[in-house]
Coordinates of C-alpha atoms in Angstrom, one line a residue:
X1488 CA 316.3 255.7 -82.3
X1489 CA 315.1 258.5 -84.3
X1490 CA 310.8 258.8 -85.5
X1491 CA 311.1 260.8 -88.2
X1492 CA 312.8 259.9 -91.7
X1493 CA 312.4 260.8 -95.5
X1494 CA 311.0 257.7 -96.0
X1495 CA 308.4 255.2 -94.3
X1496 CA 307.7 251.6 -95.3
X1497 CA 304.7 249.6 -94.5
X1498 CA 305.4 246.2 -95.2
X1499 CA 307.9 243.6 -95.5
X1500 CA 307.3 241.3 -98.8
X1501 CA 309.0 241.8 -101.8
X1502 CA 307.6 245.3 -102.1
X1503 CA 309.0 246.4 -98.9
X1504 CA 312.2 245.2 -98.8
X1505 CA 313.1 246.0 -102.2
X1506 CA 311.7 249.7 -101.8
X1507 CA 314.1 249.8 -98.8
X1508 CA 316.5 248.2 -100.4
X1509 CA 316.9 251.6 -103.1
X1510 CA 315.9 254.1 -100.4
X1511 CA 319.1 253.1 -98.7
X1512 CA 321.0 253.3 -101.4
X1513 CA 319.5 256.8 -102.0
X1514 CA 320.5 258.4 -98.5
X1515 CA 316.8 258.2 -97.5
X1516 CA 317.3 256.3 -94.4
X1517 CA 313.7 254.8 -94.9
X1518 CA 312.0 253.1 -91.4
X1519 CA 310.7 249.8 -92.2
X1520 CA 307.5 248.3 -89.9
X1521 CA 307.7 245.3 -91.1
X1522 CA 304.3 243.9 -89.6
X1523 CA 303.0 241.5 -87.6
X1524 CA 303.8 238.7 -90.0
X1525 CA 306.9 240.3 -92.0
X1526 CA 307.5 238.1 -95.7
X1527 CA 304.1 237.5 -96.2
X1528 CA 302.5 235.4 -98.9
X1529 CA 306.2 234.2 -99.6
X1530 CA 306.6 232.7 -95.9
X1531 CA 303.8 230.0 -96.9
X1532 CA 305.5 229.2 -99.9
X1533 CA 307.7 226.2 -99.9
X1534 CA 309.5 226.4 -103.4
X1535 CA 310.2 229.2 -105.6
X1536 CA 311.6 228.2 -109.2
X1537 CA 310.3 231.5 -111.0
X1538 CA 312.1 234.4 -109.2
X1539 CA 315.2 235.8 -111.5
X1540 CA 318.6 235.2 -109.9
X1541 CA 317.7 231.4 -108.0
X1542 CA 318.4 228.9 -110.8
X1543 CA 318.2 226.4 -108.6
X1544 CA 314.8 227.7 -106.8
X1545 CA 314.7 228.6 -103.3
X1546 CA 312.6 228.5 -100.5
X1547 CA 309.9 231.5 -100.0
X1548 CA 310.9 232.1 -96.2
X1549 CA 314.7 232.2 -97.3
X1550 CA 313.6 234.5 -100.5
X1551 CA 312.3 236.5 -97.9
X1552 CA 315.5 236.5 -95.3
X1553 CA 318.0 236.8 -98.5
X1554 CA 315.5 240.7 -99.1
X1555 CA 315.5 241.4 -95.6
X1556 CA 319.6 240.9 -95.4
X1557 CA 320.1 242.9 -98.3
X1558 CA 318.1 245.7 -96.7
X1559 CA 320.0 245.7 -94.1
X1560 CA 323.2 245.6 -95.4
X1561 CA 322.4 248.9 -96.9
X1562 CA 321.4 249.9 -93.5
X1563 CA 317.4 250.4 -93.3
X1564 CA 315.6 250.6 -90.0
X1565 CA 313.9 247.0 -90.2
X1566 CA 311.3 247.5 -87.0
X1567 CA 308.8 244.8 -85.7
X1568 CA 305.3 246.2 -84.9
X1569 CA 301.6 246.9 -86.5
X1570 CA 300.6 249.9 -88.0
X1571 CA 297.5 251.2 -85.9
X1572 CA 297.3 254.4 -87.2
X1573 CA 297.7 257.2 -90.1
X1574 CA 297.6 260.8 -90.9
X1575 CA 297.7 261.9 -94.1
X1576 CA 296.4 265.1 -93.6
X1577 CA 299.6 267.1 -93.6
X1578 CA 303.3 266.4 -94.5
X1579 CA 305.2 265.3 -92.8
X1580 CA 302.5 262.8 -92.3
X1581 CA 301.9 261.2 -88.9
X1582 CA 302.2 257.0 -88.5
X1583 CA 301.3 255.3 -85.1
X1584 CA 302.9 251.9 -84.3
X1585 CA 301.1 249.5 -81.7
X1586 CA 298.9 252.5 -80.4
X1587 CA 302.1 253.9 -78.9
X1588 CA 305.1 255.3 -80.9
X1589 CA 304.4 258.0 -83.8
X1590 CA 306.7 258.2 -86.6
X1591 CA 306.5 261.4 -88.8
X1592 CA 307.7 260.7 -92.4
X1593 CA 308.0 263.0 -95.7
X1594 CA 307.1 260.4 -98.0
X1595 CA 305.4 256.9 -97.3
X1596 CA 305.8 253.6 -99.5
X1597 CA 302.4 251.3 -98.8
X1598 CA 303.4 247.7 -99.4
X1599 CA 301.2 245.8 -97.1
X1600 CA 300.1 243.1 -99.4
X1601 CA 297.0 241.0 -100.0
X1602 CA 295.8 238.0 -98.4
X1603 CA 294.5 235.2 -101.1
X1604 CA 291.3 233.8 -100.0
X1605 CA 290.3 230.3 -98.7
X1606 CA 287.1 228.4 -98.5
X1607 CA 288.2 228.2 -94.3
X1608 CA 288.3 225.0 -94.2
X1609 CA 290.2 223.4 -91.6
X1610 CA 292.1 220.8 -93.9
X1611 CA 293.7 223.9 -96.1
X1612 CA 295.7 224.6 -93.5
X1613 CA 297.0 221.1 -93.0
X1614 CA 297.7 220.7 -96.7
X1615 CA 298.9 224.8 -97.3
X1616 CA 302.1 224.2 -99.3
X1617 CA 301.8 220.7 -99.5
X1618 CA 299.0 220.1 -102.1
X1619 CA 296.9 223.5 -101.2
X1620 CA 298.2 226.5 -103.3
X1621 CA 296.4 229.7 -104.2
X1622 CA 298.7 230.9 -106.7
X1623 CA 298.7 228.5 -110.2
X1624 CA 301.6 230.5 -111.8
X1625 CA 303.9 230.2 -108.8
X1626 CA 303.2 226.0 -107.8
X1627 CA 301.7 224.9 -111.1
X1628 CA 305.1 223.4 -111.9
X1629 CA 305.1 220.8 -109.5
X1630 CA 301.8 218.8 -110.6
X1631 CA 303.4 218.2 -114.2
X1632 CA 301.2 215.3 -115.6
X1633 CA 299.2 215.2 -112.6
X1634 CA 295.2 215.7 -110.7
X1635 CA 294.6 218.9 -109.7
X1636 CA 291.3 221.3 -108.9
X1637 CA 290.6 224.8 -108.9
X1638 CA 288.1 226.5 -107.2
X1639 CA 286.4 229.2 -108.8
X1640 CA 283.8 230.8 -111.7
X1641 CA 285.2 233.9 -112.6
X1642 CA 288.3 234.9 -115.1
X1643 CA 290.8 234.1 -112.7
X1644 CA 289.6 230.5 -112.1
X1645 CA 289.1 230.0 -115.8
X1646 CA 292.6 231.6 -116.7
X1647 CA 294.6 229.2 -113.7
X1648 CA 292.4 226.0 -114.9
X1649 CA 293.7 226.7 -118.4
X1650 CA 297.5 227.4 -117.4
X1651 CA 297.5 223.9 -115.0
X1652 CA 295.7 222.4 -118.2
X1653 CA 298.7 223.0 -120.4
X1654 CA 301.1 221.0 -117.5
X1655 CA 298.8 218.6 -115.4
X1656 CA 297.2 215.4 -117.0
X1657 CA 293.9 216.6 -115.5
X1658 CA 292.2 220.0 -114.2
X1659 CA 288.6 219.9 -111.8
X1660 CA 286.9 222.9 -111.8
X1661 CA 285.0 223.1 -108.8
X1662 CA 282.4 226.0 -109.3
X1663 CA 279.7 226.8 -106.5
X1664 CA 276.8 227.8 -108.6
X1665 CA 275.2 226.7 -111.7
X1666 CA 277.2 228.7 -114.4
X1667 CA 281.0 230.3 -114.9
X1668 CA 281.1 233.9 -113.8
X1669 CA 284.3 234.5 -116.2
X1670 CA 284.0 236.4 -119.6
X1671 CA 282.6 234.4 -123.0
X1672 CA 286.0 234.1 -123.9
X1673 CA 287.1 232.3 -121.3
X1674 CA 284.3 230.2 -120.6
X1675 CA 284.8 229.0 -124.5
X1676 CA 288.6 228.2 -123.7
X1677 CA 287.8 226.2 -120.6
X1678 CA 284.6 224.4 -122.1
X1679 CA 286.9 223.6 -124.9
X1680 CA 289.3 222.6 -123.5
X1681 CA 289.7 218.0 -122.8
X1682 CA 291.4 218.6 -120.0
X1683 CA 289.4 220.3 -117.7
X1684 CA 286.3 218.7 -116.0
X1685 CA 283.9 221.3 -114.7
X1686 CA 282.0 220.6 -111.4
X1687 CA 278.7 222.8 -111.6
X1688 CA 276.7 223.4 -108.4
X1689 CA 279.7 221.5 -106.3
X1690 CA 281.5 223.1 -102.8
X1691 CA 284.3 221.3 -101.0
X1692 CA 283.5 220.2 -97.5
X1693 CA 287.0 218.7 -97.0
X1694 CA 290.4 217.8 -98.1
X1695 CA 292.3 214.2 -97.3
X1696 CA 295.5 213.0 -97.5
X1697 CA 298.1 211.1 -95.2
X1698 CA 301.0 213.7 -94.7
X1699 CA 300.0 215.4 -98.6
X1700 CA 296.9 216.2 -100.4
X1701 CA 295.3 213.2 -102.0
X1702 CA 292.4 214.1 -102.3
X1703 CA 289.0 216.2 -101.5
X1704 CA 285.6 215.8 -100.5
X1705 CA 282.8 217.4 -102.5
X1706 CA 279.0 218.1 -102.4
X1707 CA 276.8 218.5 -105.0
X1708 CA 273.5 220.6 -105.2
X1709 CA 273.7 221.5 -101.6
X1710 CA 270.5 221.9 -99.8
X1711 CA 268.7 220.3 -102.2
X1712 CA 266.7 216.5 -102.7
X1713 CA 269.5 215.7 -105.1
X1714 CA 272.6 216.7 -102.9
X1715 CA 275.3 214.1 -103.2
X1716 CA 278.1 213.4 -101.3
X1717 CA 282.1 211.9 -103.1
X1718 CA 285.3 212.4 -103.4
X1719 CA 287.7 212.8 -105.8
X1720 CA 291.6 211.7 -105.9
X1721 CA 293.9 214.6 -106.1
X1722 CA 297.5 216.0 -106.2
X1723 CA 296.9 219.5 -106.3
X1724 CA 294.0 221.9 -104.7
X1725 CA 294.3 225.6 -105.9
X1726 CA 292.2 228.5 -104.7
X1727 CA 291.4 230.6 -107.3
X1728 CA 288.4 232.9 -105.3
X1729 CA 290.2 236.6 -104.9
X1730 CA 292.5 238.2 -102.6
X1731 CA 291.5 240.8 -100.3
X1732 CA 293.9 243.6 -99.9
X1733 CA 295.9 244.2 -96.3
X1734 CA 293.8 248.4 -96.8
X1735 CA 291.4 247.9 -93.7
X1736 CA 293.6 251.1 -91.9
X1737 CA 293.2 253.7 -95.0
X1738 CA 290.0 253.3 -95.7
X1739 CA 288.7 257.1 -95.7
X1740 CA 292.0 257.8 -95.8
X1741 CA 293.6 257.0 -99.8
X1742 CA 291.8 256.1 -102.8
X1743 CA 290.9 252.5 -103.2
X1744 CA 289.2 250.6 -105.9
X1745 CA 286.0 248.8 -105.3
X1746 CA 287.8 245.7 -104.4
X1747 CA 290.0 247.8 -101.8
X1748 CA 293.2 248.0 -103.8
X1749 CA 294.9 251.0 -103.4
X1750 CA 294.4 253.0 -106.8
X1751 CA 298.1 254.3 -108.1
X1752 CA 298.5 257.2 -111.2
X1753 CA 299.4 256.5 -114.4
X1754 CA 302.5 254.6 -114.7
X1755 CA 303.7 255.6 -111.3
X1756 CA 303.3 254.5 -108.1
X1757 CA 301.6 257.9 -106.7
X1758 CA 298.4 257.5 -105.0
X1759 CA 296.4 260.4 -104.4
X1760 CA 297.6 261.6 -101.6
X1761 CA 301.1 263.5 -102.4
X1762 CA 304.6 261.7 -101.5
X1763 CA 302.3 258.9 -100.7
X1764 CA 303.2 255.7 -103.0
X1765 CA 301.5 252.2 -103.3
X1766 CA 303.5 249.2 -103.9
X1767 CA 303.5 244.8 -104.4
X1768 CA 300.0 243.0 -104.3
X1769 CA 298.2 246.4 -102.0
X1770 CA 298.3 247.6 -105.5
X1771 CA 298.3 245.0 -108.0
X1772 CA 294.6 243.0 -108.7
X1773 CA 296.3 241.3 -111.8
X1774 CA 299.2 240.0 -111.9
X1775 CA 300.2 239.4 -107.5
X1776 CA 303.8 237.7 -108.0
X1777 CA 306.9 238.2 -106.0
X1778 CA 309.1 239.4 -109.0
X1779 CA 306.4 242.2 -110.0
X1780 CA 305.9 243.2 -106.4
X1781 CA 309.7 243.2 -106.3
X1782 CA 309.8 245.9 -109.2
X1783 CA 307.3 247.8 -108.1
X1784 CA 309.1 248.4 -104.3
X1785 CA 311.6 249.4 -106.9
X1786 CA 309.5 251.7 -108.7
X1787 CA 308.0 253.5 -105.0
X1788 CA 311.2 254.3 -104.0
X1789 CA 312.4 256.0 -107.3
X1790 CA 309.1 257.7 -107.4
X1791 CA 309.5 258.8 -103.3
X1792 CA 313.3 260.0 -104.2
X1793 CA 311.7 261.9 -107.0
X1794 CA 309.2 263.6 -105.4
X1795 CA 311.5 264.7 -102.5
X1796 CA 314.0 266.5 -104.6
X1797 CA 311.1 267.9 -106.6
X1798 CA 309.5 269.3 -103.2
X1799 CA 312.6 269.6 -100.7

């Protein structure tokens, strides 16, 4: 089993398999570490209806296993193990796995992910995938003409209380303080709009339910004489409070953005460091879906082919 290769992938979502995917195909016989929990976002997603190619939808675990097949098909070195280590200070740059094997590569894809943001309560777990979403765009679908919430203040709360508003019946907006972080704009859409109900000054303490969601309980103006304890019936919960990017290893190492996203150049997929590439949600603080992640694997590994027969 060789350690060195044209190519290195860290990651196995719908960046990294599709990056391998096309580095395959291009004779770059890229290594893949696919992590300590390969797929993913995708593998705590239970349906699927807005990836191209699955008119029928598809689970996110077999989204995931249909990527991974196709990578190997073409023949990419899938590899279990955790990334403890890099080098970037030379090419070919140095990658540790688990502390114990180095892997020098020419050019390196980074598709690590992000990981969305919960409140930690206990209950999400219980109810993740079954009532407890943090993506609006991907699960929205399925609470057509039904209760849902969304926790949040800021533009990305606003904007997923306004796309559920335009399919569920009705949209809570559970917001912690006193006033909506998002743009005017927004906060003129949202407070315009019948729909949605905001919850000032409220946190969740808990979610109910008998095998699904059905509900959550709420607090209002905690810590205070007028805190009050209820609930209120639900079908949906959605998380709407950030991501934070899977970067903890480069920092010092690559450019990141104050959030911790890896910064990419221009329309590429170049980071700063040369034959270095960035790819999926690691990378992407707007849009985070599987089909975008997808192209943008796509795009790292046309970049990484480029800049190998530009500097071979």
């Amino acid at each position: 089993m060789s350690n060195t290769t044209k190519c290195l992938i860290i990651g196995s979502g719908p960046a990294g398999y599709t990056a391998a995917i096309y580095a395959s195909r291009a004779n770059m016989h890229p290594i893949v570490i696919e992590g300590p929990a390969p797929g993913g976002q995708l593998m705590t997603t239970t349906e699927v209806e807005n990836f191209p190619g699955y008119p029928n939808g598809i689970t996110g675990p077999n989204l995931i296993e249909d990527l991974r097949s196709q990578a190997q098909r073409f023949n990419a070195d899938l590899r279990s193990g955790l990334v403890t280590s890099v080098d970037f200070s030379s090419r070919p740059y140095a990658v540790t796995v688990d502390n114990r094997d180095t892997i020098m590569a020419d050019t390196i894809i980074i598709a690590t992910g992000a990981t969305a943001r919960y409140l930690g309560l206990e209950d999400e777990q219980k109810y993740l995938g079954m009532g407890v979403s943090a993506c609006a765009t991907c699960d929205g679908f399925f609470y057509r003409n039904r209760t849902v919430a969304v926790v949040g203040g800021g533009d990305t709360a606003c904007e997923e209380a306004l796309y559920l508003a335009s399919i569920a019946e009705k949209v809570y907006l559970i917001v912690r303080k006193s006033f909506l972080r998002a743009s005017k704009v927004m906060q003129t859409r949202v407070f315009e709009n019948p729909k949605i109900q905001i919850l000032f000054n409220t946190t969740t303490e808990g979610l109910f339910g008998q095998d699904t969601l059905e509900g959550a309980h709420l607090i209002e103006n905690v810590g205070t004489s007028k805190e009050d304890h209820f609930d209120i019936n639900l079908d949906g919960f959605f998380l709407a409070i950030g991501h934070t990017p899977n970067t903890s290893i480069f920092g010092g190492k690559i450019d990141l953005d104050e959030n911790g996203f890896i910064k990419t150049a221009g329309e590429t997929t170049a980071t700063n460091i040369p034959g270095v590439f960035a790819a999926g949600d690691v990378a992407d603080n707007r849009y985070q879906q599987a089909v975008v992640a997808a192209g943008m694997g796509c795009r790292a590994a046309l970049d990484a082919e480029r800049f190998l027969l530009e500097n071979e």
